[in-house]
Amino acid sequence: ASARTTPSGSSVMAPSGDEDADTIFRDLSLFISVATGVAAFVFQFISARSERQHRHRLDHVQRQLGELYGPLKGRLEATRSAALSAKRVLCQKGLAKADDVFLGERMEVPNPEWLWFHKDRPQTQEITREWRRWVRKVLMPINEECLSLMLEKTHLLHRPRKITPHIEASFRSGGLSGPVYWPTVFDEAIGHYLSYRPLEDAWAEEEARNNGRAENTYEAGNIAVHHFPKSLPHYVNQCHAELQEEREALLQIVDARALRLFGSAKKKEPTGAQAVRAARARLGMLDAGDDGADKGSLHMA
């Protein structure tokens, strides 16, 4: 440091160039430390927010699978199996010929030309009784469960990202609060399920008058006015598959964050950051074309 004289005659030490550099370095270090701390805070905030969003989305997808599409898929499969079993019982009881009801000897592929009832000719009392028994004891309980799921779990509806020919007409839009996505195939299924309720009452009254025998053995008195929508299983299966794939991608992101925080037990496994990038890329492919329809109680995710 060099000495200089003040106006009062006293001398003071002036800072040298090295001291100026030290001061600048300390200020710069302090600035870098503060900036680093702010950046770390912002990064942690964004990361925590992203993790909450992914966990919230994962919870919603889990509920869609566990409370709506998983149960629906299982019940539709049970309906298909029950209908197949009912036809096998007919053949085992000798009420119908297996060659007429099935294609092949193993009784696994139903013949589409064989019908329980016809419009222009009556069915036998035995087959009519067997049909009503299966509807009352097996099919209707499953139908009621499907109906309950469709009416009570509308907040868990999923809009398929890929519209196939089987379900291209399964949606309608409109509503008081803007576009509302609702599968029209649900309308058809609900109509089908509900139309069996008055049929069952009519059967009970009819059989009470005739000592358990059926008066009406034609199609009109035994088959629901609204036929079962063939596109319903396609819609449910596709939604179930898409949600399972999305759940897997979300689980990879959540698990990768845990690996990044706590480390991997195996050195050959990808790091947490690599797994996050891979899962995000996969999730980005899944979300392509998704217009964020998860708004409102009837909006699809």
mmCIF file of N, CA and C in Angstrom, residues 68-85 138-139 141-150 167 185-186 188-190 192-193 227-240:
data_model
loop_
_atom_site.group_PDB
_atom_site.id
_atom_site.type_symbol
_atom_site.label_atom_id
_atom_site.label_comp_id
_atom_site.label_asym_id
_atom_site.label_seq_id
_atom_site.Cartn_x
_atom_site.Cartn_y
_atom_site.Cartn_z
ATOM 1 N N LEU A 68 -61.939 -48.690 -12.228
ATOM 2 C CA LEU A 68 -62.854 -48.668 -13.374
ATOM 3 C C LEU A 68 -62.467 -49.683 -14.443
ATOM 4 N N TYR A 69 -61.348 -49.455 -15.128
ATOM 5 C CA TYR A 69 -61.066 -50.274 -16.302
ATOM 6 C C TYR A 69 -60.609 -51.690 -15.964
ATOM 7 N N GLY A 70 -59.919 -51.870 -14.854
ATOM 8 C CA GLY A 70 -59.591 -53.236 -14.441
ATOM 9 C C GLY A 70 -60.826 -54.048 -14.090
ATOM 10 N N PRO A 71 -61.691 -53.530 -13.195
ATOM 11 C CA PRO A 71 -62.933 -54.262 -12.890
ATOM 12 C C PRO A 71 -63.828 -54.468 -14.103
ATOM 13 N N LEU A 72 -63.931 -53.462 -14.974
ATOM 14 C CA LEU A 72 -64.753 -53.629 -16.176
ATOM 15 C C LEU A 72 -64.199 -54.718 -17.073
ATOM 16 N N LYS A 73 -62.893 -54.709 -17.271
ATOM 17 C CA LYS A 73 -62.266 -55.716 -18.123
ATOM 18 C C LYS A 73 -62.525 -57.116 -17.584
ATOM 19 N N GLY A 74 -62.383 -57.289 -16.267
ATOM 20 C CA GLY A 74 -62.622 -58.601 -15.675
ATOM 21 C C GLY A 74 -64.062 -59.048 -15.805
ATOM 22 N N ARG A 75 -65.000 -58.130 -15.610
ATOM 23 C CA ARG A 75 -66.418 -58.493 -15.687
ATOM 24 C C ARG A 75 -66.854 -58.781 -17.119
ATOM 25 N N LEU A 76 -66.302 -58.061 -18.078
ATOM 26 C CA LEU A 76 -66.636 -58.353 -19.478
ATOM 27 C C LEU A 76 -66.090 -59.718 -19.890
ATOM 28 N N GLU A 77 -64.927 -60.051 -19.391
ATOM 29 C CA GLU A 77 -64.378 -61.378 -19.672
ATOM 30 C C GLU A 77 -65.223 -62.458 -19.012
ATOM 31 N N ALA A 78 -65.710 -62.161 -17.801
ATOM 32 C CA ALA A 78 -66.583 -63.124 -17.114
ATOM 33 C C ALA A 78 -67.889 -63.305 -17.880
ATOM 34 N N THR A 79 -68.414 -62.218 -18.445
ATOM 35 C CA THR A 79 -69.640 -62.310 -19.251
ATOM 36 C C THR A 79 -69.426 -63.193 -20.472
ATOM 37 N N ARG A 80 -68.281 -62.997 -21.135
ATOM 38 C CA ARG A 80 -67.987 -63.809 -22.318
ATOM 39 C C ARG A 80 -67.874 -65.282 -21.943
ATOM 40 N N SER A 81 -67.185 -65.559 -20.838
ATOM 41 C CA SER A 81 -67.021 -66.951 -20.406
ATOM 42 C C SER A 81 -68.359 -67.567 -20.000
ATOM 43 N N ALA A 82 -69.215 -66.771 -19.341
ATOM 44 C CA ALA A 82 -70.517 -67.287 -18.913
ATOM 45 C C ALA A 82 -71.394 -67.614 -20.115
ATOM 46 N N ALA A 83 -71.387 -66.738 -21.132
ATOM 47 C CA ALA A 83 -72.188 -67.001 -22.326
ATOM 48 C C ALA A 83 -71.723 -68.275 -23.031
ATOM 49 N N LEU A 84 -70.410 -68.493 -23.030
ATOM 50 C CA LEU A 84 -69.867 -69.707 -23.637
ATOM 51 C C LEU A 84 -70.274 -70.937 -22.823
ATOM 52 N N SER A 85 -70.211 -70.811 -21.505
ATOM 53 C CA SER A 85 -70.574 -71.948 -20.642
ATOM 54 C C SER A 85 -72.049 -72.295 -20.778
ATOM 55 N N VAL A 138 -76.596 -65.511 -13.411
ATOM 56 C CA VAL A 138 -75.193 -65.280 -13.775
ATOM 57 C C VAL A 138 -74.984 -63.931 -14.456
ATOM 58 N N LEU A 139 -75.698 -63.716 -15.558
ATOM 59 C CA LEU A 139 -75.414 -62.537 -16.364
ATOM 60 C C LEU A 139 -75.869 -61.232 -15.719
ATOM 61 N N PRO A 141 -76.317 -60.307 -12.489
ATOM 62 C CA PRO A 141 -75.454 -59.790 -11.422
ATOM 63 C C PRO A 141 -74.189 -59.118 -11.957
ATOM 64 N N ILE A 142 -73.594 -59.699 -13.005
ATOM 65 C CA ILE A 142 -72.415 -59.073 -13.617
ATOM 66 C C ILE A 142 -72.806 -57.771 -14.304
ATOM 67 N N ASN A 143 -73.945 -57.790 -14.996
ATOM 68 C CA ASN A 143 -74.411 -56.577 -15.674
ATOM 69 C C ASN A 143 -74.632 -55.431 -14.688
ATOM 70 N N GLU A 144 -75.222 -55.745 -13.546
ATOM 71 C CA GLU A 144 -75.477 -54.704 -12.544
ATOM 72 C C GLU A 144 -74.179 -54.113 -12.016
ATOM 73 N N GLU A 145 -73.157 -54.940 -11.874
ATOM 74 C CA GLU A 145 -71.862 -54.428 -11.421
ATOM 75 C C GLU A 145 -71.229 -53.532 -12.478
ATOM 76 N N CYS A 146 -71.328 -53.919 -13.742
ATOM 77 C CA CYS A 146 -70.810 -53.076 -14.827
ATOM 78 C C CYS A 146 -71.559 -51.751 -14.879
ATOM 79 N N LEU A 147 -72.861 -51.806 -14.728
ATOM 80 C CA LEU A 147 -73.678 -50.597 -14.741
ATOM 81 C C LEU A 147 -73.272 -49.657 -13.616
ATOM 82 N N SER A 148 -73.050 -50.207 -12.431
ATOM 83 C CA SER A 148 -72.645 -49.390 -11.292
ATOM 84 C C SER A 148 -71.304 -48.718 -11.546
ATOM 85 N N LEU A 149 -70.356 -49.426 -12.131
ATOM 86 C CA LEU A 149 -69.049 -48.846 -12.440
ATOM 87 C C LEU A 149 -69.180 -47.692 -13.437
ATOM 88 N N MET A 150 -69.971 -47.879 -14.469
ATOM 89 C CA MET A 150 -70.117 -46.847 -15.499
ATOM 90 C C MET A 150 -70.774 -45.586 -14.968
ATOM 91 N N ILE A 167 -63.652 -48.488 -32.231
ATOM 92 C CA ILE A 167 -64.182 -47.511 -31.275
ATOM 93 C C ILE A 167 -64.200 -46.102 -31.867
ATOM 94 N N VAL A 185 -70.367 -45.683 -26.458
ATOM 95 C CA VAL A 185 -70.548 -47.117 -26.242
ATOM 96 C C VAL A 185 -71.070 -47.379 -24.831
ATOM 97 N N PHE A 186 -70.798 -46.469 -23.891
ATOM 98 C CA PHE A 186 -71.365 -46.600 -22.552
ATOM 99 C C PHE A 186 -72.879 -46.403 -22.581
ATOM 100 N N GLU A 188 -74.849 -47.204 -25.009
ATOM 101 C CA GLU A 188 -75.415 -48.441 -25.535
ATOM 102 C C GLU A 188 -75.393 -49.548 -24.479
ATOM 103 N N ALA A 189 -74.293 -49.638 -23.738
ATOM 104 C CA ALA A 189 -74.186 -50.680 -22.711
ATOM 105 C C ALA A 189 -75.181 -50.431 -21.572
ATOM 106 N N ILE A 190 -75.307 -49.179 -21.146
ATOM 107 C CA ILE A 190 -76.250 -48.855 -20.071
ATOM 108 C C ILE A 190 -77.676 -49.183 -20.498
ATOM 109 N N HIS A 192 -78.543 -51.411 -22.652
ATOM 110 C CA HIS A 192 -78.637 -52.880 -22.694
ATOM 111 C C HIS A 192 -78.866 -53.453 -21.295
ATOM 112 N N TYR A 193 -78.076 -52.992 -20.325
ATOM 113 C CA TYR A 193 -78.201 -53.518 -18.970
ATOM 114 C C TYR A 193 -79.556 -53.171 -18.359
ATOM 115 N N HIS A 227 -79.299 -54.202 -27.859
ATOM 116 C CA HIS A 227 -78.344 -55.302 -27.922
ATOM 117 C C HIS A 227 -77.005 -54.889 -27.304
ATOM 118 N N PHE A 228 -76.258 -55.885 -26.868
ATOM 119 C CA PHE A 228 -74.959 -55.623 -26.257
ATOM 120 C C PHE A 228 -74.022 -55.014 -27.292
ATOM 121 N N PRO A 229 -73.360 -53.885 -26.984
ATOM 122 C CA PRO A 229 -72.456 -53.242 -27.953
ATOM 123 C C PRO A 229 -71.157 -54.027 -28.107
ATOM 124 N N LYS A 230 -70.897 -54.497 -29.297
ATOM 125 C CA LYS A 230 -69.694 -55.298 -29.537
ATOM 126 C C LYS A 230 -68.409 -54.477 -29.397
ATOM 127 N N SER A 231 -68.519 -53.149 -29.505
ATOM 128 C CA SER A 231 -67.319 -52.316 -29.399
ATOM 129 C C SER A 231 -66.908 -52.063 -27.952
ATOM 130 N N LEU A 232 -67.748 -52.420 -26.974
ATOM 131 C CA LEU A 232 -67.417 -52.157 -25.573
ATOM 132 C C LEU A 232 -66.141 -52.871 -25.127
ATOM 133 N N PRO A 233 -65.984 -54.181 -25.380
ATOM 134 C CA PRO A 233 -64.723 -54.825 -24.970
ATOM 135 C C PRO A 233 -63.501 -54.214 -25.639
ATOM 136 N N HIS A 234 -63.619 -53.791 -26.905
ATOM 137 C CA HIS A 234 -62.474 -53.174 -27.590
ATOM 138 C C HIS A 234 -62.095 -51.867 -26.901
ATOM 139 N N TYR A 235 -63.091 -51.072 -26.566
ATOM 140 C CA TYR A 235 -62.824 -49.799 -25.896
ATOM 141 C C TYR A 235 -62.168 -50.020 -24.535
ATOM 142 N N VAL A 236 -62.722 -50.914 -23.732
ATOM 143 C CA VAL A 236 -62.194 -51.156 -22.394
ATOM 144 C C VAL A 236 -60.781 -51.745 -22.462
ATOM 145 N N ASN A 237 -60.559 -52.693 -23.358
ATOM 146 C CA ASN A 237 -59.234 -53.314 -23.475
ATOM 147 C C ASN A 237 -58.181 -52.304 -23.916
ATOM 148 N N GLN A 238 -58.545 -51.422 -24.846
ATOM 149 C CA GLN A 238 -57.574 -50.440 -25.316
ATOM 150 C C GLN A 238 -57.239 -49.428 -24.220
ATOM 151 N N CYS A 239 -58.246 -48.953 -23.517
ATOM 152 C CA CYS A 239 -57.999 -48.024 -22.408
ATOM 153 C C CYS A 239 -57.135 -48.685 -21.340
ATOM 154 N N HIS A 240 -57.428 -49.929 -21.023
ATOM 155 C CA HIS A 240 -56.670 -50.657 -20.008
ATOM 156 C C HIS A 240 -55.209 -50.795 -20.425
#
